[in-house]
Amino acid sequence: MPDVQALVNEFLIKLKKRKIEGSQATARQTAELLRSLISQQRVPYTNQAGALIDAVKAVGEQLIAANPVELAVGNIVRRVLHIIREEDLSLTTAAMAGLNLSAVSDDEDDADHDDHPVLSAAAVAAAARSTLRAPSLQTLLEDVTDAAAVPHPSSSGGDSEGKSKSADKSSRSRKLKHDVIEAVNELIEDICTCHEQIAEQAVEHIHQNEVILTLGSSRTVLEFLCAAKEKKRSFRVFVAEGAPRYQGHLLAKELVARGLQTTLITDSAVFAMISRVNMVIVGAHAVMANGGVVAPVGLNMVALAAQRHAVPFVVLAGSHKLCPLYPHNPEVLLNELRSPSELLDFGEFSDCMDFGNGTGSPLLHVVNPTFDYVPPKLVNLFITDTGGHNPSYMYRLIADYYSADDLVVQRRPATGS
């Protein structure tokens, strides 16, 4: 089995050099890396979930810093942290319920003896609360206070009980890792099949003889439109070319190859053509907690035109693109400037450089952003792999996938002795 640190370093290089294209590929590889990390992580007998959380956060910090614009990396790190917390809570609840049932059964069998007292509700709640908390003076004092309220067994069976507890902790550790890995496998499966799950809903939104407008290239949009075509829907697609990368040319070719009626237009013609359009369907780079969309550059213009003509603006996004952060969060980097060579040839504007004063400051500045931000008021509907949702509901959907404790991925500081 390859060393985890070597895998982490290799993935960091890919992120820094922007070798991975697309949020889906980035999310899938991030989840696979964290799965390898968890499977090889040795956890202690106590606070197993805390050890896994610290390990994932340590790697997650590096991954997010390597490419902060790719929000899917942070999304998957937080999803895995949420999985660890949920699985640990499930095991703790099951263990507490088992102890209560066992104590009640023993009390019924030995009604005349008090050797098997039932754990109080306060002790059960205290154990559940302290499972995921970081060790501190306050938690230690609370644990001592709660432990004093729980009756202790006699010392005659201390050795056998100690061995039993050690075996139970070891078994619980293996069970926790197994359950977490299984849940991460399900997450990877959801990421790989998100296009198909979204495409299954196409027939509910695209109707006969409609005109659809999109911009740039998106596999999710491609599969969505083709799924409607396979359901015998007849419609026409306008594709804005998406300058300066002209990804719309690729989408138009793929749509024509699939047998869809396609018209390729320039980005500047969007406002002129929008009055003939029944619906705008686009992909997204990320969906923020307020319902705003980080999308390929040019889509904000399309959204404004759609709002002006009362055309529904629909965004397709897999659940791995749902980000629990807000756009104003200082940790969120919403854009990235690409090379000016995509707009102009360096040979054409090399004479615009002023070298006479020795500073070499350019007279011409070329700005080539990668993304646009579309505010939630311009979006009518989100279609995810779990169904269609209004922008105002996104915060609730995001709350199901993430824990509030993991919004900031940062390792717990080491406590001094």
Coordinates of C-alpha atoms in Angstrom, one line a residue:
M1 CA 0.0 0.0 0.0
P2 CA 1.5 3.4 -1.0
D3 CA 2.5 5.8 1.7
V4 CA -0.2 8.3 2.5
Q5 CA 2.2 11.3 2.7
A6 CA 3.5 10.5 -0.8
L7 CA -0.1 10.5 -2.1
V8 CA -0.8 13.8 -0.3
N9 CA 2.3 15.4 -1.8
E10 CA 1.5 14.2 -5.3
F11 CA -2.1 15.5 -5.0
L12 CA -0.8 18.8 -3.7
I13 CA 1.4 19.3 -6.7
K14 CA -1.5 18.6 -9.0
L15 CA -3.7 21.2 -7.2
K16 CA -1.0 23.8 -7.2
K17 CA -0.2 23.3 -10.9
R18 CA -4.0 23.2 -11.8
K19 CA -3.5 19.8 -13.4
I20 CA -7.0 18.6 -12.4
E21 CA -9.9 20.1 -14.5
G22 CA -13.4 20.2 -13.2
S23 CA -15.0 20.2 -9.7
Q24 CA -16.2 16.6 -10.1
A25 CA -12.7 15.1 -10.7
T26 CA -11.3 17.3 -7.9
A27 CA -13.9 16.2 -5.5
R28 CA -13.6 12.5 -6.3
Q29 CA -9.8 12.5 -6.0
T30 CA -10.0 14.4 -2.7
A31 CA -12.4 11.9 -1.3
E32 CA -10.3 9.0 -2.5
L33 CA -7.2 10.5 -0.8
L34 CA -9.0 11.1 2.5
R35 CA -10.3 7.5 2.3
S36 CA -6.7 6.2 2.0
L37 CA -5.7 8.5 4.9
I38 CA -8.4 7.2 7.2
S39 CA -7.8 3.5 6.3
Q40 CA -4.1 3.8 7.2
Q41 CA -4.6 6.1 10.3
R42 CA -3.9 4.4 13.6
V43 CA -6.3 5.6 16.2
P44 CA -6.0 5.4 20.0
Y45 CA -8.3 3.5 22.3
T46 CA -9.8 6.8 23.5
N47 CA -11.2 9.6 21.4
Q48 CA -11.0 7.7 18.1
A49 CA -13.1 10.2 16.3
G50 CA -11.0 13.1 17.5
A51 CA -7.9 11.4 16.2
L52 CA -9.5 10.9 12.8
I53 CA -10.8 14.5 12.7
D54 CA -7.3 15.9 13.5
A55 CA -5.7 13.8 10.8
V56 CA -8.3 14.8 8.2
K57 CA -8.0 18.5 9.2
A58 CA -4.2 18.4 9.0
V59 CA -4.3 17.2 5.4
G60 CA -7.4 19.3 4.5
E61 CA -5.6 22.5 5.5
Q62 CA -2.8 21.7 3.0
L63 CA -5.2 20.8 0.2
I64 CA -7.4 23.9 0.6
A65 CA -4.3 26.1 0.7
A66 CA -2.9 24.5 -2.5
N67 CA -5.9 25.7 -4.6
P68 CA -8.3 27.9 -2.6
V69 CA -10.3 28.7 -5.7
E70 CA -11.4 25.1 -6.1
L71 CA -14.0 25.1 -3.4
A72 CA -14.9 21.4 -4.0
V73 CA -11.7 20.5 -2.1
G74 CA -12.9 22.2 1.1
N75 CA -16.4 20.9 0.5
I76 CA -15.2 17.2 0.5
V77 CA -12.9 17.7 3.5
R78 CA -15.9 19.1 5.5
R79 CA -18.2 16.3 4.2
V80 CA -15.7 13.7 5.5
L81 CA -15.4 15.5 8.8
H82 CA -19.2 15.5 9.1
I83 CA -19.2 11.8 8.3
I84 CA -16.8 11.0 11.1
R85 CA -18.8 13.0 13.6
E86 CA -22.1 11.3 12.5
E87 CA -20.7 7.8 12.6
D88 CA -19.1 8.3 16.0
L89 CA -22.3 9.7 17.4
S90 CA -24.2 6.8 16.0
L91 CA -21.8 4.3 17.6
T92 CA -22.0 6.2 20.9
T93 CA -25.8 6.3 20.9
A94 CA -25.9 2.6 20.1
A95 CA -23.5 1.8 22.9
M96 CA -25.4 3.9 25.4
A97 CA -28.6 2.2 24.4
G98 CA -27.0 -1.2 24.7
L99 CA -25.7 -0.4 28.2
N100 CA -29.1 0.8 29.3
L101 CA -30.9 -2.3 27.9
S102 CA -28.3 -4.6 29.5
A103 CA -28.6 -2.9 32.9
V104 CA -32.4 -3.0 32.8
S105 CA -32.4 -6.7 31.9
D106 CA -29.9 -7.5 34.7
D107 CA -32.0 -5.5 37.2
E108 CA -35.1 -7.4 36.2
D109 CA -33.3 -10.8 36.6
D110 CA -31.7 -9.8 39.9
A111 CA -34.4 -7.8 41.5
D112 CA -33.1 -8.5 45.0
H113 CA -29.5 -7.3 44.2
D114 CA -28.0 -3.9 43.3
D115 CA -24.9 -5.2 41.6
H116 CA -25.9 -3.9 38.2
P117 CA -27.2 -0.3 38.5
V118 CA -28.8 1.4 35.6
L119 CA -26.8 4.3 34.1
S120 CA -28.6 7.6 34.7
A121 CA -29.7 9.8 31.8
A122 CA -27.3 12.4 32.9
A123 CA -24.3 10.0 32.7
V124 CA -25.5 8.9 29.2
A125 CA -25.8 12.5 28.1
A126 CA -22.5 13.4 29.5
A127 CA -20.8 10.5 27.7
A128 CA -22.4 11.5 24.4
R129 CA -21.4 15.2 24.8
S130 CA -17.8 14.5 25.7
T131 CA -17.2 12.1 22.8
L132 CA -16.2 14.7 20.2
R133 CA -14.9 17.5 22.4
A134 CA -11.3 18.4 22.5
P135 CA -9.6 17.5 25.8
S136 CA -9.3 20.5 28.1
L137 CA -9.4 21.3 31.8
Q138 CA -13.1 22.0 31.6
T139 CA -14.0 18.8 30.0
L140 CA -11.8 16.8 32.3
L141 CA -13.5 18.4 35.3
E142 CA -16.9 17.6 33.8
D143 CA -15.9 14.0 33.1
V144 CA -14.7 13.6 36.7
T145 CA -18.0 15.0 38.1
D146 CA -20.1 12.8 35.8
A147 CA -18.1 9.8 36.6
A148 CA -18.6 10.3 40.3
A149 CA -22.3 10.0 39.8
V150 CA -22.0 6.6 38.1
P151 CA -21.8 3.6 40.5
H152 CA -18.6 1.6 40.2
P153 CA -18.5 -2.2 40.1
S154 CA -16.8 -4.2 42.8
S155 CA -13.1 -4.7 42.6
S156 CA -13.4 -8.5 42.5
G157 CA -14.1 -8.4 38.8
G158 CA -11.8 -5.5 38.0
D159 CA -9.2 -7.4 35.9
S160 CA -11.7 -9.2 33.7
E161 CA -13.8 -6.1 33.3
G162 CA -10.6 -4.1 32.3
K163 CA -9.8 -6.7 29.7
S164 CA -13.4 -6.6 28.4
K165 CA -13.3 -2.8 28.2
S166 CA -10.0 -2.8 26.3
A167 CA -11.4 -5.4 23.8
D168 CA -14.6 -3.3 23.5
K169 CA -12.6 -0.1 22.7
S170 CA -10.4 -1.9 20.1
S171 CA -13.6 -3.3 18.5
R172 CA -15.2 0.1 18.5
S173 CA -12.1 1.6 16.9
R174 CA -12.3 -0.9 14.1
K175 CA -16.0 -0.4 13.7
L176 CA -15.7 3.4 13.5
K177 CA -13.1 3.2 10.8
H178 CA -15.1 0.6 8.9
D179 CA -18.3 2.7 9.0
V180 CA -16.5 5.9 8.0
I181 CA -14.8 4.2 5.1
E182 CA -18.1 2.8 4.0
A183 CA -19.7 6.2 4.2
V184 CA -16.9 7.8 2.2
N185 CA -17.3 5.1 -0.5
E186 CA -20.9 6.1 -0.7
L187 CA -19.9 9.7 -1.1
I188 CA -17.5 8.8 -3.9
E189 CA -20.3 6.9 -5.6
D190 CA -22.6 9.9 -5.3
I191 CA -19.9 12.1 -6.8
C192 CA -19.4 9.8 -9.8
T193 CA -23.1 9.4 -10.5
C194 CA -24.2 13.0 -9.9
H195 CA -24.5 13.7 -13.6
E196 CA -26.9 10.7 -14.2
Q197 CA -29.0 11.6 -11.1
I198 CA -29.4 15.2 -12.3
A199 CA -30.1 14.1 -15.9
E200 CA -33.0 11.8 -14.7
Q201 CA -34.9 15.0 -13.8
A202 CA -34.6 16.6 -17.2
V203 CA -38.0 15.4 -18.5
E204 CA -39.7 17.2 -15.6
H205 CA -38.2 20.6 -16.6
I206 CA -37.8 20.6 -20.4
H207 CA -41.0 20.5 -22.5
Q208 CA -41.8 20.1 -26.1
N209 CA -40.7 22.7 -28.7
E210 CA -38.9 24.8 -26.1
V211 CA -35.8 26.9 -26.7
I212 CA -32.9 26.5 -24.2
L213 CA -30.0 28.8 -23.7
T214 CA -26.7 27.9 -22.1
L215 CA -23.1 29.2 -22.0
G216 CA -19.8 27.5 -22.1
S217 CA -19.3 23.8 -21.7
S218 CA -20.6 21.7 -18.8
R219 CA -20.9 17.9 -18.7
T220 CA -23.8 18.2 -16.4
V221 CA -25.7 20.4 -18.8
L222 CA -24.8 18.1 -21.7
E223 CA -26.1 15.0 -20.0
F224 CA -29.2 16.9 -18.8
L225 CA -30.1 18.0 -22.4
C226 CA -29.3 14.6 -23.9
A227 CA -31.5 12.9 -21.3
A228 CA -34.4 15.1 -22.3
K229 CA -33.7 14.3 -26.0
E230 CA -33.8 10.5 -25.2
K231 CA -37.2 11.0 -23.6
K232 CA -38.5 12.2 -27.0
R233 CA -38.5 15.8 -26.1
S234 CA -38.0 18.0 -29.2
F235 CA -36.3 21.4 -28.5
R236 CA -33.6 23.7 -29.7
V237 CA -30.5 24.8 -27.9
F238 CA -28.7 28.2 -28.1
V239 CA -25.1 27.9 -27.0
A240 CA -23.1 31.1 -26.2
E241 CA -19.5 30.4 -27.1
G242 CA -18.1 31.4 -23.7
A243 CA -15.1 33.6 -24.8
P244 CA -12.2 33.7 -24.3
R245 CA -11.8 29.9 -23.8
Y246 CA -14.7 29.2 -26.3
Q247 CA -15.9 26.1 -24.4
G248 CA -19.2 26.6 -26.0
H249 CA -17.8 25.4 -29.3
L250 CA -17.1 22.0 -27.7
L251 CA -20.5 21.8 -26.2
A252 CA -22.1 22.7 -29.5
K253 CA -20.2 19.9 -31.3
E254 CA -21.2 17.3 -28.7
L255 CA -24.9 18.4 -28.8
V256 CA -24.9 18.1 -32.6
A257 CA -23.2 14.7 -32.4
R258 CA -26.1 13.6 -30.0
G259 CA -28.7 14.7 -32.5
L260 CA -29.9 18.0 -30.9
Q261 CA -30.8 21.1 -32.8
T262 CA -28.1 23.6 -31.8
T263 CA -27.4 27.2 -32.6
L264 CA -24.0 28.7 -31.7
I265 CA -24.1 32.4 -30.9
T266 CA -21.6 35.0 -29.6
D267 CA -21.7 36.1 -26.0
S268 CA -22.6 39.6 -27.1
A269 CA -25.7 38.2 -28.9
V270 CA -27.2 36.8 -25.6
F271 CA -29.4 39.8 -24.9
A272 CA -30.7 40.0 -28.4
M273 CA -31.6 36.3 -28.4
I274 CA -32.9 36.0 -24.9
S275 CA -36.5 37.1 -25.8
R276 CA -36.8 33.9 -27.9
V277 CA -35.7 31.6 -25.1
N278 CA -38.0 29.7 -22.7
M279 CA -35.3 28.7 -20.1
V280 CA -31.6 29.3 -19.3
I281 CA -29.9 26.1 -18.1
V282 CA -26.3 26.4 -16.9
G283 CA -23.7 24.6 -14.8
A284 CA -21.9 26.0 -11.8
H285 CA -18.4 25.9 -10.3
A286 CA -19.8 26.2 -6.7
V287 CA -23.0 27.1 -4.9
M288 CA -22.5 29.3 -1.8
A289 CA -24.5 29.1 1.4
N290 CA -26.7 32.1 0.5
G291 CA -27.7 30.6 -2.8
G292 CA -25.2 32.6 -4.8
V293 CA -23.4 30.9 -7.7
V294 CA -19.8 30.9 -8.7
A295 CA -20.0 30.2 -12.4
P296 CA -17.9 30.5 -15.6
V297 CA -17.2 34.1 -16.6
G298 CA -20.1 35.7 -18.6
L299 CA -22.9 34.0 -16.8
N300 CA -23.8 37.0 -14.7
M301 CA -24.5 38.9 -17.9
V302 CA -26.8 36.0 -19.0
A303 CA -28.6 36.0 -15.6
L304 CA -29.2 39.7 -15.9
A305 CA -30.6 39.3 -19.4
A306 CA -32.8 36.5 -18.2
Q307 CA -34.2 38.5 -15.3
R308 CA -34.9 41.4 -17.6
H309 CA -37.0 39.2 -19.9
A310 CA -38.5 37.1 -17.1
V311 CA -36.8 33.9 -18.4
P312 CA -36.2 31.2 -15.8
F313 CA -32.6 30.8 -14.8
V314 CA -31.8 27.2 -13.8
V315 CA -28.5 26.1 -12.3
L316 CA -27.4 22.4 -12.3
A317 CA -25.0 21.5 -9.5
G318 CA -24.0 18.2 -7.8
S319 CA -24.1 18.1 -4.0
H320 CA -20.3 18.2 -3.9
K321 CA -20.5 21.8 -5.2
L322 CA -22.6 23.0 -2.3
C323 CA -20.3 25.2 -0.2
P324 CA -21.2 26.0 3.4
L325 CA -19.4 29.3 3.3
Y326 CA -20.7 32.7 2.3
P327 CA -19.2 34.9 -0.4
H328 CA -18.2 37.6 2.1
N329 CA -16.2 35.0 4.1
P330 CA -12.5 36.1 4.2
E331 CA -11.5 32.5 3.6
V332 CA -13.4 32.3 0.3
L333 CA -11.5 33.1 -2.9
L334 CA -14.1 33.5 -5.6
N335 CA -12.0 34.2 -8.6
E336 CA -8.7 33.6 -10.3
L337 CA -7.0 35.5 -13.1
R338 CA -5.9 33.5 -16.1
S339 CA -3.1 34.2 -18.5
P340 CA -3.6 37.4 -20.7
S341 CA -2.4 35.3 -23.7
E342 CA -6.0 33.9 -23.9
L343 CA -7.1 37.4 -24.9
L344 CA -4.1 38.9 -26.7
D345 CA -1.0 37.5 -28.3
F346 CA 2.1 38.8 -26.3
G347 CA 3.7 39.8 -29.6
E348 CA 0.8 42.2 -30.3
F349 CA 1.1 44.2 -27.1
S350 CA 4.8 43.9 -26.3
D351 CA 5.3 47.4 -27.6
C352 CA 2.9 48.7 -25.0
M353 CA 5.4 48.0 -22.3
D354 CA 7.1 51.2 -21.1
F355 CA 10.8 50.4 -20.5
G356 CA 12.0 54.0 -20.9
N357 CA 11.8 54.8 -17.2
G358 CA 13.4 51.5 -16.2
T359 CA 10.5 50.4 -14.2
G360 CA 8.9 48.3 -16.9
S361 CA 5.4 49.1 -15.8
P362 CA 2.9 48.2 -18.5
L363 CA 0.7 50.8 -20.2
L364 CA -1.8 48.1 -21.0
H365 CA -3.4 45.9 -18.3
V366 CA -5.2 42.7 -19.4
V367 CA -7.7 41.3 -16.9
N368 CA -8.9 37.7 -17.7
P369 CA -11.0 36.4 -14.8
T370 CA -12.1 32.8 -14.6
F371 CA -15.4 33.1 -12.8
D372 CA -18.5 35.3 -12.3
Y373 CA -20.6 35.6 -9.2
V374 CA -24.3 35.3 -9.8
P375 CA -26.3 36.6 -6.7
P376 CA -29.2 34.4 -5.5
K377 CA -31.8 36.9 -6.6
L378 CA -31.0 36.1 -10.2
V379 CA -31.4 32.3 -9.8
N380 CA -34.9 30.8 -10.1
L381 CA -34.1 27.1 -9.4
F382 CA -31.3 24.8 -8.4
I383 CA -31.4 21.2 -9.6
T384 CA -29.1 18.9 -7.6
D385 CA -28.8 15.1 -7.4
T386 CA -31.4 15.3 -4.6
G387 CA -34.0 17.2 -6.6
G388 CA -35.0 20.8 -7.4
H389 CA -34.6 23.5 -4.7
N390 CA -35.3 27.2 -4.4
P391 CA -32.2 29.4 -3.6
S392 CA -33.8 30.3 -0.2
Y393 CA -33.7 26.6 0.7
M394 CA -30.0 26.0 0.0
Y395 CA -28.9 26.9 3.5
R396 CA -31.1 24.0 4.9
L397 CA -29.8 21.6 2.3
I398 CA -26.2 22.5 3.1
A399 CA -26.9 22.0 6.9
D400 CA -27.6 18.4 6.2
Y401 CA -24.1 17.8 4.7
Y402 CA -21.9 19.8 7.0
S403 CA -21.2 20.3 10.7
A404 CA -21.0 23.8 12.1
D405 CA -17.7 22.9 13.9
D406 CA -16.0 22.2 10.5
L407 CA -16.8 25.4 8.6
V408 CA -13.2 26.5 9.4
V409 CA -10.9 23.6 8.6
Q410 CA -8.1 24.2 11.2
R411 CA -6.3 21.7 13.4
R412 CA -6.9 21.9 17.1
P413 CA -3.9 23.7 18.7
A414 CA -1.7 21.4 20.8
T415 CA -2.1 21.9 24.5
G416 CA 1.0 22.4 26.6
S417 CA 1.9 20.3 29.5

